[in-house]
Short mmCIF file of C-alpha atoms and ligand atoms in Angstrom, two decimals:
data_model
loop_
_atom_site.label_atom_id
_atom_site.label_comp_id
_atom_site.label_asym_id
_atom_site.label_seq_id
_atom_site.Cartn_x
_atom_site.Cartn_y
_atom_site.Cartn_z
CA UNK A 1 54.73 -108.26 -45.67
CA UNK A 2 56.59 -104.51 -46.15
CA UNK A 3 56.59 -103.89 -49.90
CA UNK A 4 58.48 -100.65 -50.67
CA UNK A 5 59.22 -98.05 -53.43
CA UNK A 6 61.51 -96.10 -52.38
CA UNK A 7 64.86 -94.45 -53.08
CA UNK A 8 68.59 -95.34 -52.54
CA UNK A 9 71.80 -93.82 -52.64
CA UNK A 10 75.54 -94.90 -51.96
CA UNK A 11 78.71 -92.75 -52.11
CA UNK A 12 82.28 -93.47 -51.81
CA UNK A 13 84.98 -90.63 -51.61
CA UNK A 14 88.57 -91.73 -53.29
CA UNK A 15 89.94 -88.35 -51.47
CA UNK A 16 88.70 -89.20 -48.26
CA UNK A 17 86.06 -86.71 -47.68
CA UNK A 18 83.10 -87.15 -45.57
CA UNK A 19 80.31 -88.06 -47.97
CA UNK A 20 77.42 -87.25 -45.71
CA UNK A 21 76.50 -84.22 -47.01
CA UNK A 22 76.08 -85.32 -50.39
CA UNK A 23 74.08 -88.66 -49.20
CA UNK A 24 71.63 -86.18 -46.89
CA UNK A 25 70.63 -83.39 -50.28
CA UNK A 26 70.68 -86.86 -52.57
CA UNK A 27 67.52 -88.54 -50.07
CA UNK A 28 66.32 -84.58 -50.44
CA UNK A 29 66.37 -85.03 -53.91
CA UNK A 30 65.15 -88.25 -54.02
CA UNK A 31 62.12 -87.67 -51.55
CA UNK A 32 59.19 -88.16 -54.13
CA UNK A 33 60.02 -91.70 -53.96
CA UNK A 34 59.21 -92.18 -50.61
CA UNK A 35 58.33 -90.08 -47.64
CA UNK A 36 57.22 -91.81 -44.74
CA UNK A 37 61.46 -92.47 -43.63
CA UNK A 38 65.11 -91.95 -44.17
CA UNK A 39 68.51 -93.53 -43.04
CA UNK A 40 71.82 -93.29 -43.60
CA UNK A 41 74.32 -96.16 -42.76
CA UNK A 42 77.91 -95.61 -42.60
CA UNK A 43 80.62 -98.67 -41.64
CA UNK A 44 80.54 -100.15 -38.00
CA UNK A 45 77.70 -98.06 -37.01
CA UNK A 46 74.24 -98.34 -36.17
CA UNK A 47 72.50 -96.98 -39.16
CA UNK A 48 70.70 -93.44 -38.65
CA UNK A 49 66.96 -93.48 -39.27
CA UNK A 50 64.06 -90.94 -38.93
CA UNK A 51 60.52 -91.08 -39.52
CA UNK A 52 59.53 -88.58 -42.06
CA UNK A 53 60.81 -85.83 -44.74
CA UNK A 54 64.71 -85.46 -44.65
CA UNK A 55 63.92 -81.68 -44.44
CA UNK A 56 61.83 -82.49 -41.44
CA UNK A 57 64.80 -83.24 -39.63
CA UNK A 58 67.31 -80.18 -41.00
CA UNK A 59 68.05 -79.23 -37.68
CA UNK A 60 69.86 -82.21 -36.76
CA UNK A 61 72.07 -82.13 -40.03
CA UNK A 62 75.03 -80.46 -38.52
CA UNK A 63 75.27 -82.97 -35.76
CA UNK A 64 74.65 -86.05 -38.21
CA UNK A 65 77.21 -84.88 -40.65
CA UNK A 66 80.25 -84.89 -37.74
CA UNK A 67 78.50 -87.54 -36.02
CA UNK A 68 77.98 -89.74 -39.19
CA UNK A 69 81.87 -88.80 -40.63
CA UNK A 70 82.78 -91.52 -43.34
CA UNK A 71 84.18 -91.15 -47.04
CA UNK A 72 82.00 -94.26 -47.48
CA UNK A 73 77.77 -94.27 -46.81
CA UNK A 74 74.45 -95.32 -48.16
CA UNK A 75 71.22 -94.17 -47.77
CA UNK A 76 67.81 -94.69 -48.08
CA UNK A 77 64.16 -92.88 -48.40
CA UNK A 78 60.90 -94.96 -47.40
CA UNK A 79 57.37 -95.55 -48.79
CA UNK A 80 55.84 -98.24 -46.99
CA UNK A 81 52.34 -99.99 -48.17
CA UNK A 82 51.57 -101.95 -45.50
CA UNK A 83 54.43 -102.14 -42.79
CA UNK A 84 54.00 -99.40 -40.12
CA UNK A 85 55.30 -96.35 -40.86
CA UNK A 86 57.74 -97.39 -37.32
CA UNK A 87 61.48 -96.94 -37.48
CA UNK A 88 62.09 -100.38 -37.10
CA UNK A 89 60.76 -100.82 -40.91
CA UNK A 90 62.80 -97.50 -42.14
CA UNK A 91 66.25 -98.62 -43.94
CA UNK A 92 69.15 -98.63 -43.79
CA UNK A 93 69.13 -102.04 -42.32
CA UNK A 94 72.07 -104.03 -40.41
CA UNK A 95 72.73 -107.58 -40.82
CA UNK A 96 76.29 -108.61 -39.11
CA UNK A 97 78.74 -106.39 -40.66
CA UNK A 98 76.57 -105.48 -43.83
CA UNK A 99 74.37 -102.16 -44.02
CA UNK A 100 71.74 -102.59 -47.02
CA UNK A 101 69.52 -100.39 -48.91
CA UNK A 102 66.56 -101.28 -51.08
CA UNK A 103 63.81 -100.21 -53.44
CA UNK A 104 61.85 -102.86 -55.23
CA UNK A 105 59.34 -105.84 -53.80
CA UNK A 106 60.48 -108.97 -52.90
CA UNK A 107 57.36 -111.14 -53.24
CA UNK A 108 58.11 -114.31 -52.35
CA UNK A 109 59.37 -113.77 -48.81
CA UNK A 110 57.71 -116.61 -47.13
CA UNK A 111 59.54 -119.15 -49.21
CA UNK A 112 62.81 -116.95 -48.48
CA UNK A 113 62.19 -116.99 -44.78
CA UNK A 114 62.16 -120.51 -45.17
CA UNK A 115 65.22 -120.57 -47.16
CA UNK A 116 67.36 -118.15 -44.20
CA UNK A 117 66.21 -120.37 -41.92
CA UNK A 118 65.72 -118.99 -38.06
CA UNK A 119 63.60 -116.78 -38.90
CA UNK A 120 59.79 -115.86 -37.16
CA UNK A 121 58.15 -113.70 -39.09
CA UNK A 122 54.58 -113.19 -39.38
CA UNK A 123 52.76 -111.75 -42.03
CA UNK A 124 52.75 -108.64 -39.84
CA UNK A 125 56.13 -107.75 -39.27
CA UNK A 126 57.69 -109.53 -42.78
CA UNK A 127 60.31 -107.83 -43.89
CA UNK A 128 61.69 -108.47 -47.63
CA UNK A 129 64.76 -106.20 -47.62
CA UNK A 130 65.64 -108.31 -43.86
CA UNK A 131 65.18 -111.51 -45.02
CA UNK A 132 67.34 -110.44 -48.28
CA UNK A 133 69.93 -109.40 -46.16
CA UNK A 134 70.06 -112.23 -44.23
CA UNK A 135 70.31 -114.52 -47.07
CA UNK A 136 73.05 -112.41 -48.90
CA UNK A 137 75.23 -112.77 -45.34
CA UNK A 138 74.74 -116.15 -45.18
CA UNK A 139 75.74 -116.61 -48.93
CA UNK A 140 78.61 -114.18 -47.66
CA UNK A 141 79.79 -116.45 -45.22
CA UNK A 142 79.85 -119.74 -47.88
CA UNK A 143 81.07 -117.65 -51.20
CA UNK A 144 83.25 -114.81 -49.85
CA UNK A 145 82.27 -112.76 -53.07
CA UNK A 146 79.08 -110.66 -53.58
CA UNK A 147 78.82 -111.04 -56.83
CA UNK A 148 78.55 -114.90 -56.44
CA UNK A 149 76.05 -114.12 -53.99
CA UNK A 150 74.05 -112.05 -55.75
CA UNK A 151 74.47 -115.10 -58.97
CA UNK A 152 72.26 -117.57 -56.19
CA UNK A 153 69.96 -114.99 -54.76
CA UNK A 154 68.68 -113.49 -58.29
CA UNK A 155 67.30 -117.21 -58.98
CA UNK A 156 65.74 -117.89 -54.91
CA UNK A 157 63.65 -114.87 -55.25
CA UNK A 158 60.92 -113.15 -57.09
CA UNK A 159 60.10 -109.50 -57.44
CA UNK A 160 63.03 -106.46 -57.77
CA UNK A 161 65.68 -104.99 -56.50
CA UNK A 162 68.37 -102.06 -56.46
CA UNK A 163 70.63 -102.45 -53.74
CA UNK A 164 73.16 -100.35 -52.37
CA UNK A 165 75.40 -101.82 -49.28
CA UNK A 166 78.65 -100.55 -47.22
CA UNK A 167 80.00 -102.90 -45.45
CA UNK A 168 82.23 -102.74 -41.90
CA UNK A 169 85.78 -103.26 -44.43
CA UNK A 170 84.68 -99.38 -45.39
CA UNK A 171 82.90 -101.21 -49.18
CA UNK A 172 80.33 -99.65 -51.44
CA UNK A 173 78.44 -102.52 -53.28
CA UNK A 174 75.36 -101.50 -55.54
CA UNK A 175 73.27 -103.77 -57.45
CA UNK A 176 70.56 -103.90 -59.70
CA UNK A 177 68.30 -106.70 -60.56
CA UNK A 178 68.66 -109.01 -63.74
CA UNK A 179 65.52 -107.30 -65.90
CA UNK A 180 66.63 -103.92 -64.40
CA UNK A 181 62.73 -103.31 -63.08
CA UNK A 182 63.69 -100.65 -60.97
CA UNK A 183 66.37 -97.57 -61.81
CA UNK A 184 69.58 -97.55 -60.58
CA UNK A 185 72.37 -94.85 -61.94
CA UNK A 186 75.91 -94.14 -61.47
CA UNK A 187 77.65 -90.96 -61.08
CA UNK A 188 80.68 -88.56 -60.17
CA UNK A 189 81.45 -85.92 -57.81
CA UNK A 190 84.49 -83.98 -58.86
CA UNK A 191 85.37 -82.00 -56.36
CA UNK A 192 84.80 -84.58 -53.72
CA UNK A 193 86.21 -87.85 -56.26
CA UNK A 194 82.90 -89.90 -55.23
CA UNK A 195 81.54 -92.17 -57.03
CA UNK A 196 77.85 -91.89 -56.07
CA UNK A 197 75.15 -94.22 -57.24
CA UNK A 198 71.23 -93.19 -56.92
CA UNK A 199 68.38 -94.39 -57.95
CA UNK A 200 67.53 -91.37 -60.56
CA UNK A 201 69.95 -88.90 -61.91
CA UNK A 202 67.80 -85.97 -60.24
CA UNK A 203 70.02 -86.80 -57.01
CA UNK A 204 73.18 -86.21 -59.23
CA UNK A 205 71.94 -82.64 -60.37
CA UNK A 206 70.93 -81.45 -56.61
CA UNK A 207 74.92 -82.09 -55.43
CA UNK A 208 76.78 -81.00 -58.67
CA UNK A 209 77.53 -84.76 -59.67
CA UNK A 210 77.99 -85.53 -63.44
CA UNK A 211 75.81 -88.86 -64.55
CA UNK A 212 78.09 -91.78 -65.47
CA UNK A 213 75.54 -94.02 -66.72
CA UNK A 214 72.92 -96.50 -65.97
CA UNK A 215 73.79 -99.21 -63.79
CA UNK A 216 73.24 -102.25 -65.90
CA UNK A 217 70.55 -104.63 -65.01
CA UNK A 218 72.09 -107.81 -63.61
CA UNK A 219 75.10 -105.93 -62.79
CA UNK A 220 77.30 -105.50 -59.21
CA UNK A 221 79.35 -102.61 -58.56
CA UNK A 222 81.94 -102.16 -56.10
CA UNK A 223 83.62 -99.21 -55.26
CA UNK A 224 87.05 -99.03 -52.25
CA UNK A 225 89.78 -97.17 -51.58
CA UNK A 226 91.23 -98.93 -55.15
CA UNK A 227 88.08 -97.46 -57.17
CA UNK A 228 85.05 -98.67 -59.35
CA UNK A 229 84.76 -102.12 -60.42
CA UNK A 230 82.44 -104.06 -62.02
CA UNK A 231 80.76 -107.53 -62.56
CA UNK A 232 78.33 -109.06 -63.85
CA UNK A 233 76.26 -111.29 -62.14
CA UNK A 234 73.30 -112.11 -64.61
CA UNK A 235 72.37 -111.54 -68.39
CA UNK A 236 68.68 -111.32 -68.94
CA UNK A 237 66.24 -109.68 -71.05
CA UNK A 238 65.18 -106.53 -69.82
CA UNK A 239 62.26 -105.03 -68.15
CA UNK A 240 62.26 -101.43 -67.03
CA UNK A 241 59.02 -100.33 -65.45
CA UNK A 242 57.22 -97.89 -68.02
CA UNK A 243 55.44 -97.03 -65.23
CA UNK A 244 58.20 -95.03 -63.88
CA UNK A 245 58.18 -92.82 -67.13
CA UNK A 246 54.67 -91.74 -67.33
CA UNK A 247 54.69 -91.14 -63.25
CA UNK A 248 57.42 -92.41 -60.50
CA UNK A 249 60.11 -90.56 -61.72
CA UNK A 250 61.55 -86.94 -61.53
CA UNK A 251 60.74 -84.85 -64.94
CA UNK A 252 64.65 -83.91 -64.80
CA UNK A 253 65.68 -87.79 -63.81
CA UNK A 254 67.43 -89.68 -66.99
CA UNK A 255 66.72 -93.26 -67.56
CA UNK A 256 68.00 -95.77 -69.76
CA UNK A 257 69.14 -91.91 -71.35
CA UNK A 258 65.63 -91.21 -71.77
CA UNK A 259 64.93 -87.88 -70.29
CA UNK A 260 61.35 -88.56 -68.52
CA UNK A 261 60.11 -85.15 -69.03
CA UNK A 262 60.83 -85.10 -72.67
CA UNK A 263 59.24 -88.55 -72.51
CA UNK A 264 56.20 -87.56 -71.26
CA UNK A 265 55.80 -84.76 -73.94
CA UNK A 266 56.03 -87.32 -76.39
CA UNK A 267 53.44 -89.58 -75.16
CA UNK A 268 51.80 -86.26 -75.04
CA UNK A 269 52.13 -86.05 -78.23
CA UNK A 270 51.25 -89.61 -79.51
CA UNK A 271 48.44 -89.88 -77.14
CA UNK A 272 47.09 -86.83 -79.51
CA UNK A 273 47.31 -88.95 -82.53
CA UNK A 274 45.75 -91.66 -80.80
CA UNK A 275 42.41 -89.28 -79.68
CA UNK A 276 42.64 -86.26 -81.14
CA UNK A 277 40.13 -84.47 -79.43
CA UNK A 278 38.77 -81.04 -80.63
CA UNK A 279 38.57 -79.69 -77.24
CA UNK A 280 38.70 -75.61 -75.96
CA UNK A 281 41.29 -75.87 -73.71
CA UNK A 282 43.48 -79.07 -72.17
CA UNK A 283 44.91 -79.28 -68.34
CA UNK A 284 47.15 -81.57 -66.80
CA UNK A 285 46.17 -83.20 -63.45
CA UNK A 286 49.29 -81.87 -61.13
CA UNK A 287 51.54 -83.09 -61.31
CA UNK A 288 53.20 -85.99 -63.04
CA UNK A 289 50.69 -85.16 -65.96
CA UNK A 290 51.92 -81.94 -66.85
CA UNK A 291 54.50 -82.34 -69.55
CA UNK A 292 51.96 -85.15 -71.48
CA UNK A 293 48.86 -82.58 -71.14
CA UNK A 294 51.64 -80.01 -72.53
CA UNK A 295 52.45 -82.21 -75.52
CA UNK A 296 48.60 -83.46 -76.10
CA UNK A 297 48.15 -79.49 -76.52
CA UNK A 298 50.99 -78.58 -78.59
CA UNK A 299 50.47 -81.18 -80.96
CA UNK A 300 46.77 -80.74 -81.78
CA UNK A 301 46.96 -76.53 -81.53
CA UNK A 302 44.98 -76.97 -78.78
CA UNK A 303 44.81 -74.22 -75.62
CA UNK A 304 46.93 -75.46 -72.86
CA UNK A 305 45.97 -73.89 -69.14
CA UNK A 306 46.29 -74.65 -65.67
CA UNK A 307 43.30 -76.09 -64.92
CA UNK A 308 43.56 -77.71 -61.17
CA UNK A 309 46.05 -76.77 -58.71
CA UNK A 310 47.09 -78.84 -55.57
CA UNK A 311 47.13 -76.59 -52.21
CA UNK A 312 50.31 -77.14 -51.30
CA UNK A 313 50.40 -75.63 -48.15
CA UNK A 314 47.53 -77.99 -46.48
CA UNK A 315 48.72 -80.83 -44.84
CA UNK A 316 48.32 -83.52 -47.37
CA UNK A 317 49.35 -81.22 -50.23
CA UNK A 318 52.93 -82.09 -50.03
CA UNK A 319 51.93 -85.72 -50.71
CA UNK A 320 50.99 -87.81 -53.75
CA UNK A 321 47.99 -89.35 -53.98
CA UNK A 322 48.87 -93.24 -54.92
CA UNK A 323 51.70 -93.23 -52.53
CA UNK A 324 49.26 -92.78 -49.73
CA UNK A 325 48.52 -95.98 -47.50
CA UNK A 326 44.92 -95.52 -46.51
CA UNK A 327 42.07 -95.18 -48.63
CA UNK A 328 40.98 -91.49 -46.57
CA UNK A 329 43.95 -90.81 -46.91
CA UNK A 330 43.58 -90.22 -50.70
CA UNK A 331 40.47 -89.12 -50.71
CA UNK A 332 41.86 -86.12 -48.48
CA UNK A 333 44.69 -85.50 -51.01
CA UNK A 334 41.83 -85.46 -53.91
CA UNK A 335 40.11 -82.23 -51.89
CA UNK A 336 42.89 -80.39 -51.72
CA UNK A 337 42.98 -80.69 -56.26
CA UNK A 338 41.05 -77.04 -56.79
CA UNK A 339 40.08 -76.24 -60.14
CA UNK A 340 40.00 -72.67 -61.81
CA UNK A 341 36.62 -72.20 -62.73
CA UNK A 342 37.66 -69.28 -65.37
CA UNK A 343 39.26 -71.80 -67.17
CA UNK A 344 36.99 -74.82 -67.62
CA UNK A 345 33.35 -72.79 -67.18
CA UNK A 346 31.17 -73.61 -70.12
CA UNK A 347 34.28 -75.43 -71.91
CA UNK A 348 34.63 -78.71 -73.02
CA UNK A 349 37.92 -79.90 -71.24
CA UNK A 350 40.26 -82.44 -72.05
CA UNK A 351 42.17 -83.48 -68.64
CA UNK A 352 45.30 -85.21 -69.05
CA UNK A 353 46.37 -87.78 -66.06
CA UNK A 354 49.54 -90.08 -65.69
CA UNK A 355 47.20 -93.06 -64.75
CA UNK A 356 44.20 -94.53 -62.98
CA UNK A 357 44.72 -96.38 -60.09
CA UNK A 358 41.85 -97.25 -57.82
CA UNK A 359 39.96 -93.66 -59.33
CA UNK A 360 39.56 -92.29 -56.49
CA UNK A 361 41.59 -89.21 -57.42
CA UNK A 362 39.49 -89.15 -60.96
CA UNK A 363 35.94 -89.22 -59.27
CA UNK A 364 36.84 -86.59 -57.41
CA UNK A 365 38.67 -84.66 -59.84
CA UNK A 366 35.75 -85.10 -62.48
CA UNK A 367 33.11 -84.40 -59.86
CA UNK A 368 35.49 -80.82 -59.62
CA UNK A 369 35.27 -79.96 -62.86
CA UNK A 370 31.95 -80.96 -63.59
CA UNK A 371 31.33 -78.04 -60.99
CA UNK A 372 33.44 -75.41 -62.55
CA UNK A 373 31.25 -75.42 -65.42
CA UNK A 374 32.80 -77.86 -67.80
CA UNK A 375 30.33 -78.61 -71.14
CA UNK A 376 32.46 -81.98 -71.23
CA UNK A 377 35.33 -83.62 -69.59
CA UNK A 378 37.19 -86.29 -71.91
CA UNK A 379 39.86 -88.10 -69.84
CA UNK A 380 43.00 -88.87 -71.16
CA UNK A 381 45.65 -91.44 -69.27
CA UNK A 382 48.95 -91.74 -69.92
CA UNK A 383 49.52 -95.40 -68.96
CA UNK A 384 47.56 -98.22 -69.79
CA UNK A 385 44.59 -99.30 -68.19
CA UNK A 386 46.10 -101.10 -64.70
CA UNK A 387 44.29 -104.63 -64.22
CA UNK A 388 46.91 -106.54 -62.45
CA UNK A 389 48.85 -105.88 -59.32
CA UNK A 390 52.86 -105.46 -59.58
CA UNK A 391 54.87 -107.76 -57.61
CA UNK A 392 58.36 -105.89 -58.83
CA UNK A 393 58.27 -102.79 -56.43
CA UNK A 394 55.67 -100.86 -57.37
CA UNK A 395 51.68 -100.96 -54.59
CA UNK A 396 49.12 -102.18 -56.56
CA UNK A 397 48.19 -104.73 -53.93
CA UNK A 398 45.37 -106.31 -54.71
CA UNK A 399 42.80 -106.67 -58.04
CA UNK A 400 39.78 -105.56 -56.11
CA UNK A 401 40.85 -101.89 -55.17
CA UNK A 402 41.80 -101.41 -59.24
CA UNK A 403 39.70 -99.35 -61.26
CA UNK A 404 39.80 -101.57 -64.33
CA UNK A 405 40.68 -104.96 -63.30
CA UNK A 406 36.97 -105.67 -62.91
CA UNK A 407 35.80 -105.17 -66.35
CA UNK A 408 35.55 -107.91 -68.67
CA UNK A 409 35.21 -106.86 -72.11
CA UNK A 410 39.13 -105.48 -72.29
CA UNK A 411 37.55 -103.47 -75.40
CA UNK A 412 35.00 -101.84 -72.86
CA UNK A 413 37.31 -100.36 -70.07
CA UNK A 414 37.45 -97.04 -71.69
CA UNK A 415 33.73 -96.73 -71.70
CA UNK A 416 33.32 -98.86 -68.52
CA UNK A 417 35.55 -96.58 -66.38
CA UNK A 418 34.53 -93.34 -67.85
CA UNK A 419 31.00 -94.43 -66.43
CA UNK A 420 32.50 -95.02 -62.97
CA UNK A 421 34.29 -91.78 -62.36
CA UNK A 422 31.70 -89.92 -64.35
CA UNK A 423 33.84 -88.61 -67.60
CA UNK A 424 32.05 -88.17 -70.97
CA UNK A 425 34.77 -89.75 -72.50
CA UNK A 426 37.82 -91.91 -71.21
CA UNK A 427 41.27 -92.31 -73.49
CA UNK A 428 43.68 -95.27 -72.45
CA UNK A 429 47.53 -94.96 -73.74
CA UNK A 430 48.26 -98.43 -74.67
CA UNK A 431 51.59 -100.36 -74.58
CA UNK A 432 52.87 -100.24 -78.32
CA UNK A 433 51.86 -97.06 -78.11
CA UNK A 434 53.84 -95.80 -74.69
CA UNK A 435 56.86 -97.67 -75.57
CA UNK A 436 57.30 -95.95 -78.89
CA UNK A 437 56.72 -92.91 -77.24
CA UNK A 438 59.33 -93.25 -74.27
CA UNK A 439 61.62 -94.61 -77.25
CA UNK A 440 62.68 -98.14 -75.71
CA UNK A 441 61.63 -101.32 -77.07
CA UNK A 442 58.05 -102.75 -76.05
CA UNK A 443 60.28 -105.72 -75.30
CA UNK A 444 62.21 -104.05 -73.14
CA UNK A 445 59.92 -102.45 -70.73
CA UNK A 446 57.58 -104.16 -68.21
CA UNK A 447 53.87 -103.35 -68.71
CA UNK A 448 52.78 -106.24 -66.44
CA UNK A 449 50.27 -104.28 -64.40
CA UNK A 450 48.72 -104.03 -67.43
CA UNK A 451 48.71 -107.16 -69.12
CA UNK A 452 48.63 -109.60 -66.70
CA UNK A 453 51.71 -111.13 -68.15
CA UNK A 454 53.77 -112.18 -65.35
CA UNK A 455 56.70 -114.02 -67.08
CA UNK A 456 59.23 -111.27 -66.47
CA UNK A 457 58.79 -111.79 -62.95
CA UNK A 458 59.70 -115.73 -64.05
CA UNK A 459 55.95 -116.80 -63.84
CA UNK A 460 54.28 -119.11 -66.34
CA UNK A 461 50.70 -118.13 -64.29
CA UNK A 462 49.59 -114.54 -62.46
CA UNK A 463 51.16 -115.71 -58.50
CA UNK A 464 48.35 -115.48 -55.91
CA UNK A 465 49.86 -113.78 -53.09
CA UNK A 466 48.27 -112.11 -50.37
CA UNK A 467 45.95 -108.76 -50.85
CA UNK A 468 46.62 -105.92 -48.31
CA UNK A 469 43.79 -106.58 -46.22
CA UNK A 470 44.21 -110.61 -46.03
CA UNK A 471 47.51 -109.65 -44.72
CA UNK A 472 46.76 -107.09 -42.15
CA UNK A 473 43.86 -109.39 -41.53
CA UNK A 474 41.06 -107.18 -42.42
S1 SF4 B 501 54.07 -104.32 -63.13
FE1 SF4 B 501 53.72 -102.17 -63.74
S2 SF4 B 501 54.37 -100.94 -62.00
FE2 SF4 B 501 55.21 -103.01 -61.72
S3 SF4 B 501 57.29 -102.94 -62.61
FE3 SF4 B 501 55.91 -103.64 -64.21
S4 SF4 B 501 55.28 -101.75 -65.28
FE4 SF4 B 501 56.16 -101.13 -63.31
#
């Protein structure tokens, strides 16, 4: 089974320009979301993929750009968890006469291979955003109308999506998924007239484009040669991943118009209320925990430093540490974290992080400080403890390789994972908490890696799907 979070992008000129450019420094833009691929797909072509960083490939631009001519494209930028890293698996994808895009999970993909019909997979070479395709052409074929399509495929499966599609008729679709799990955001090129849509605003600021709005959950857009149009194709409660606030998303991104680095200052901030620590100095773990360590600081007068820096010039530097498939993998990236021993020696330090995962990163980060001197190390997390794996398009795949999902005593995990990665003292956000901070409703957002309440996805019970290693058979 591939699940993916990744990054998409569609763009549609009124004044007939070629949109290339602006699809090829969006996927720049959008790279932290993915990094093992990128595509582009413009009508009645073979989509363009590579394996890698877009930049990796800068010397080709100039050919794809005349190659790849169209005043209508999409693209798309890759993170894989457990489908190989092949081109094959990197998006754009073509079904018939309809390029598609994707970033979210669809989980139940057995049942939907049934449901295509045809179709051999294995648990190998499953492909959700393939088998999504296929089922939206065949819907196609009976309705004639996306938007009806979309109406029957929101109920067959489970998990997320934002979609963006071009089609051979020279069509921009983009759609986002009824609880609006994962971002999706619509914007405008002036000089150019394009409508582009992205998943985060960050790919808007890095061509020049002004930010429309959000794309509403449950809602299809289509943009021709006649404009932008809109439908609806569902009406449900939403359920934005908070998860993207405290650490997917670009500081300069707006969501839901929620800037997330001015969000993550103010769980900063409330996170101080909630453990107000009277520690000598406070560091962020680089980098997604920067502007919370920054607000932890300011709000309790506390000395803010630069604590740990990444090596960004090694060969894992450039990547994040929970995007990275393989366990060795991470514990690589968690070397290359180097601490500055004049600032933590003989201090006690209060280290802020976005989140625990497996804690990996933390025993190793811990372990670093420990050896720079530090008195004490308190731990502060951003996001709530994660017990539960997320079937809506974020890799948590599977209990066993998460931190806190094997302690019992929910009032323990502090204590019980501040044991296991060797902290003196280990401060959970919690969901009230986060929500307030980010400013959304706790209604509103999904926190179901954290809970274990799986009814946004439509569950009743937590789904037992495959782990990582059942699937690749490990
Ligand atoms: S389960 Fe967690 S990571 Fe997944 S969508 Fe919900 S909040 Fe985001």
């Amino acid at each position: 089974m591939v699940r993916e979070n990744c990054g998409v992008v569609a763009a549609f000129s009124l004044s007939n320009e070629n949109v290339i450019p602006l699809i090829i420094d969006c996927l720049r833009a959008l790279q932290h979301r993915g990094q093992e691929a990128w595509g582009i797909a413009i009508p009645n072509k073979t989509p363009y993929k590579e394996l890698g960083l877009v930049t990796e490939s800068s010397n080709k631009f100039k050919e794809i750009i005349e190659k790849y001519r169209s005043n209508a494209a999409i693209g798309h930028v890759r993170y894989s968890t457990i489908g190989k890293s092949n081109l094959d698996n990197a998006q754009p994808l073509k079904v018939s006469d309809l390029c598609i895009a994707h970033n979210g999970t669809i989980a139940n993909v057995e049942e939907l291979a049934n449901m295509v019909g045809g179709c051999t997979f294995t648990p190998q070479n499953m492909n959700d955003t393939l088998l999504a395709a296929k089922k939206i052409v065949k819907l196609l074929n009976e309705k004639n109308d996306m938007n009806n399509a979309l109406k029957i495929l929101k109920n067959d499966i489970i998990g997320s999506f934002s979609f963006t599609f071009v089609t051979d008729e020279n069509k921009i679709f983009a759609a986002r998924d009824p609880k609006g799990f994962r971002p999706l955001v619509l914007g405008y090129h002036k000089e150019t007239e394009t409508f582009v849509v992205a998943s985060e605003s960050c790919a808007f600021l890095s061509i020049g484009a002004q930010l429309i709005r959000d794309v509403k959950p449950g809602e299809l857009l289509k943009i021709d040669e006649s404009g932008l149009d809109s439908q609806q194709f569902a009406n449900e409660k939403h359920a934005h991943c908070a998860f993207e606030y405290t650490y997917f998303a670009h500081p300069t991104s707006i969501m839901e118009g929620i800037n997330i680095y001015i969000a993550r200052k103010s769980i900063g901030r409330a996170l101080a209320k909630k453990f107000p620590i009277k520690a000598d100095v406070v560091i962020p773990v680089p980098d997604s925990a920067r502007p919370a360590a920054l607000g932890y600081a300011q709000e309790l007068g506390l000395e803010f430093e630069e604590g740990l820096l990444k090596d960004r010039y090694s060969k894992k530097g450039k990547l994040r540490s929970f995007i990275e498939p393989y366990q060795k993998d991470r514990e690589e990236i968690a070397r290359w974290i180097i601490p500055i021993k004049e600032v933590i020696n003989n201090k006690h330090v209060v280290v802020v992080d976005d989140s625990i995962v497996r804690g990996t990163s933390s025993i190793a980060i811990i372990n670093a400080i420990r050896h720079a001197g530090a008195k004490r190390i308190s731990m502060i997390v951003s996001y709530p403890a994660i017990r539960f794996p997320c079937y809506a398009g974020i890799d948590f795949p599977s209990r066993e390789e998460l931190i806190a999902s094997n302690v019992e005593d929910i009032n323990g995990i502090d204590k019980a994972v501040a044991e296991v990665i060797k902290a003196d003292f280990v401060g959970y956000n919690d969901p009230d908490t986060l929500a307030n901070a980010i400013g959304l409703p706790r209604d509103e957002l999904c926190f179901t890696c954290s809970t274990g309440d799986y009814t946004n996805l439509g569950l009743i019970e937590r789904p037992i799907f495959k782990s990582r290693r059942e699937v690749k058979g490990e």
